[in-house]
Amino acid sequence: MDIREYLGDIILIIILAASTWWFFSLLRATWEITFAALLMVLSLAGLLVIIHHRIRLIERNITNRERMIRVNLEDISAKMAQRYESSIDRIEDIVQEVSRKVYR
């Protein structure tokens, strides 16, 4: 996990936590209520970071699968071209053999 990839999320979580603490302190709430609200906000932020991480993993997996499919298609294309060439060569040999028999 590259920290630069999630730096924006981390900054927003810090701002979210600080604004939650500030908001509840302005409401003159007890420290228990402020702590509970802060804990809820941090858990929600953590959930969003986990979702963001999973989406990144899915994107990477999709990219890897696209790459694998592309390589496999190129391999299949090369094999098909080789089979096509061998079939053409075999047909040409048969045509030459038939034409030799016809001219005799």
Backbone as numpy.savetxt, mean C-alpha at the origin, in Angstrom:
# Nx Ny Nz CAx CAy CAz Cx Cy Cz
8.75 2.20 11.34 7.91 3.36 11.34 8.80 4.60 11.34
8.71 5.37 10.31 9.50 6.58 10.17 8.81 7.72 10.91
9.52 8.36 11.83 8.92 9.40 12.67 8.54 10.62 11.83
9.29 10.89 10.75 8.97 12.03 9.89 7.62 11.84 9.20
7.26 10.60 8.96 6.00 10.30 8.30 4.80 10.66 9.19
5.01 10.57 10.50 3.93 10.83 11.45 4.13 12.12 12.25
5.06 12.96 11.82 5.36 14.18 12.55 4.15 15.11 12.61
3.43 15.24 11.52 2.22 16.07 11.51 1.18 15.56 12.48
1.01 14.25 12.54 0.05 13.67 13.49 0.46 13.94 14.93
1.75 13.81 15.20 2.24 14.02 16.56 2.04 15.47 16.99
2.33 16.39 16.10 2.13 17.81 16.41 0.66 18.11 16.67
-0.21 17.54 15.85 -1.65 17.77 16.06 -2.14 17.14 17.35
-1.58 16.01 17.75 -1.96 15.38 19.02 -1.54 16.26 20.19
-0.34 16.82 20.10 0.13 17.71 21.17 -0.76 18.94 21.27
-1.11 19.52 20.14 -2.01 20.69 20.14 -3.37 20.31 20.69
-3.88 19.15 20.30 -5.18 18.68 20.78 -5.17 18.48 22.30
-4.11 17.87 22.81 -4.03 17.64 24.26 -3.91 18.95 25.01
-3.08 19.86 24.50 -2.91 21.14 25.19 -4.20 21.95 25.17
-4.89 21.95 24.04 -6.14 22.71 23.97 -7.23 22.09 24.85
-7.24 20.78 24.97 -8.21 20.13 25.87 -7.93 20.52 27.32
-6.65 20.43 27.71 -6.29 20.82 29.08 -6.65 22.27 29.33
-6.34 23.15 28.39 -6.62 24.59 28.55 -8.12 24.85 28.63
-8.89 24.18 27.76 -10.34 24.37 27.75 -10.95 23.99 29.10
-10.57 22.84 29.64 -11.15 22.40 30.90 -10.63 23.21 32.08
-9.43 23.75 31.96 -8.96 24.62 33.04 -9.71 25.96 33.02
-10.10 26.43 31.83 -10.90 27.64 31.73 -12.31 27.42 32.29
-12.79 26.20 32.20 -14.11 25.89 32.76 -14.05 25.69 34.27
-12.87 25.77 34.84 -12.66 25.57 36.26 -13.11 24.18 36.72
-12.82 23.21 35.84 -13.17 21.83 36.17 -12.12 21.27 37.13
-12.50 20.25 37.84 -11.55 19.61 38.76 -10.48 18.90 37.95
-9.39 18.57 38.63 -8.30 17.92 37.91 -8.69 16.53 37.44
-9.62 15.88 38.12 -10.08 14.55 37.70 -10.84 14.63 36.37
-11.70 15.63 36.27 -12.46 15.80 35.02 -11.53 16.18 33.89
-10.60 17.10 34.19 -9.63 17.51 33.16 -8.79 16.33 32.71
-8.33 15.52 33.67 -7.52 14.35 33.34 -8.33 13.33 32.52
-9.58 13.12 32.89 -10.43 12.17 32.16 -10.67 12.65 30.73
-10.94 13.94 30.57 -11.15 14.47 29.22 -9.87 14.38 28.40
-8.74 14.68 29.02 -7.45 14.59 28.34 -7.17 13.15 27.93
-7.47 12.22 28.79 -7.27 10.80 28.47 -8.16 10.36 27.32
-9.40 10.82 27.30 -10.30 10.47 26.18 -9.79 11.05 24.87
-9.35 12.29 24.90 -8.85 12.92 23.68 -7.59 12.23 23.19
-6.69 11.87 24.11 -5.46 11.19 23.71 -5.74 9.79 23.16
-6.72 9.11 23.73 -7.06 7.78 23.20 -7.67 7.89 21.81
-8.48 8.90 21.59 -9.04 9.13 20.26 -7.93 9.47 19.26
-7.00 10.30 19.68 -5.87 10.64 18.81 -5.02 9.41 18.51
-4.81 8.57 19.51 -4.06 7.33 19.29 -4.77 6.41 18.31
-6.07 6.35 18.42 -6.85 5.55 17.48 -6.68 6.06 16.05
-6.71 7.37 15.89 -6.53 7.95 14.55 -5.13 7.69 14.01
-4.12 7.72 14.88 -2.75 7.41 14.44 -2.65 5.94 14.01
-3.29 5.06 14.76 -3.27 3.63 14.39 -3.95 3.43 13.04
-5.07 4.09 12.82 -5.76 3.99 11.53 -4.88 4.53 10.41
-4.21 5.65 10.66 -3.30 6.22 9.67 -2.18 5.25 9.34
-1.63 4.61 10.36 -0.55 3.62 10.16 -1.04 2.43 9.34
-2.23 1.94 9.65 -2.77 0.80 8.90 -3.03 1.16 7.44
-3.52 2.37 7.20 -3.75 2.80 5.82 -2.43 2.86 5.07
-1.38 3.35 5.71 -0.05 3.37 5.07 0.41 1.96 4.74
0.20 1.02 5.66 0.60 -0.36 5.40 -0.18 -0.95 4.22
-1.46 -0.65 4.16 -2.28 -1.13 3.04 -1.79 -0.54 1.73
-1.45 0.75 1.73 -0.92 1.39 0.52 0.37 0.72 0.07
1.26 0.43 1.03 2.52 -0.24 0.69 2.27 -1.63 0.13
1.34 -2.37 0.75 1.03 -3.71 0.27 0.46 -3.68 -1.15
-0.40 -2.71 -1.41 -0.98 -2.59 -2.75 0.11 -2.27 -3.77
1.03 -1.37 -3.40 2.13 -1.03 -4.30 3.01 -2.24 -4.58
3.31 -3.01 -3.54 4.12 -4.22 -3.73 3.41 -5.24 -4.60
2.12 -5.41 -4.41 1.38 -6.36 -5.23 1.31 -5.91 -6.68
1.14 -4.61 -6.90 1.15 -4.10 -8.28 2.48 -4.39 -8.94
3.57 -4.19 -8.19 4.90 -4.47 -8.72 5.06 -5.95 -9.06
4.59 -6.81 -8.16 4.70 -8.26 -8.39 3.86 -8.67 -9.60
2.67 -8.12 -9.72 1.81 -8.45 -10.86 2.45 -7.99 -12.16
3.06 -6.80 -12.15 3.72 -6.28 -13.34 4.88 -7.18 -13.76
5.68 -7.64 -12.78 6.80 -8.53 -13.08 6.28 -9.86 -13.61
5.23 -10.38 -12.99 4.66 -11.65 -13.44 4.08 -11.53 -14.85
3.43 -10.41 -15.15 2.89 -10.21 -16.49 4.00 -10.13 -17.53
5.10 -9.47 -17.17 6.23 -9.42 -18.10 6.81 -10.80 -18.33
6.90 -11.59 -17.27 7.41 -12.96 -17.39 6.48 -13.81 -18.26
5.19 -13.68 -18.02 4.21 -14.43 -18.82 4.27 -13.98 -20.27
4.43 -12.69 -20.49 4.53 -12.17 -21.86 5.76 -12.73 -22.57
6.88 -12.80 -21.86 8.09 -13.35 -22.46 7.91 -14.83 -22.79
7.28 -15.58 -21.89 7.04 -17.00 -22.14 6.09 -17.20 -23.31
5.05 -16.39 -23.38 4.11 -16.50 -24.50 4.79 -16.16 -25.82
5.65 -15.16 -25.82 6.38 -14.81 -27.05 7.29 -15.96 -27.46
7.93 -16.60 -26.49 8.80 -17.73 -26.79 7.98 -18.90 -27.35
6.84 -19.19 -26.78 5.98 -20.26 -27.29 5.48 -19.93 -28.70
5.13 -18.66 -28.90 4.68 -18.23 -30.22 5.79 -18.43 -31.26
7.01 -18.04 -30.92 8.14 -18.22 -31.83 8.41 -19.69 -32.11
8.34 -20.53 -31.08 8.57 -21.96 -31.29 7.46 -22.57 -32.14
6.22 -22.12 -31.93 5.12 -22.62 -32.76 5.29 -22.19 -34.21
5.69 -20.94 -34.42 5.94 -20.45 -35.79 7.05 -21.24 -36.45
8.13 -21.49 -35.71 9.24 -22.28 -36.26 8.79 -23.69 -36.63
7.99 -24.30 -35.75 7.50 -25.65 -36.03 6.59 -25.65 -37.27
5.72 -24.64 -37.37 4.82 -24.55 -38.53 5.63 -24.34 -39.80
6.66 -23.49 -39.75 7.51 -23.27 -40.92 8.23 -24.55 -41.33
8.70 -25.32 -40.34 9.34 -26.60 -40.66 8.36 -27.55 -41.34
7.14 -27.60 -40.83 6.12 -28.49 -41.41 5.78 -28.03 -42.83
5.64 -26.73 -43.04 5.33 -26.20 -44.37 6.47 -26.51 -45.34
7.71 -26.36 -44.92 8.84 -26.68 -45.78 8.89 -28.16 -46.12
8.60 -28.99 -45.12 8.60 -30.43 -45.35 7.50 -30.82 -46.34
6.31 -30.22 -46.17 5.21 -30.51 -47.07 5.53 -30.00 -48.47
6.11 -28.82 -48.58 6.44 -28.28 -49.90 7.51 -29.11 -50.58
8.48 -29.66 -49.84 9.48 -30.55 -50.43 8.83 -31.83 -50.96
7.88 -32.37 -50.18 7.21 -33.59 -50.62 6.36 -33.33 -51.85
5.77 -32.14 -51.93 4.92 -31.82 -53.07 5.76 -31.68 -54.33
6.93 -31.08 -54.24 7.78 -30.85 -55.42 8.50 -32.12 -55.87
8.54 -33.14 -55.09 9.21 -34.38 -55.49 8.35 -35.17 -56.38
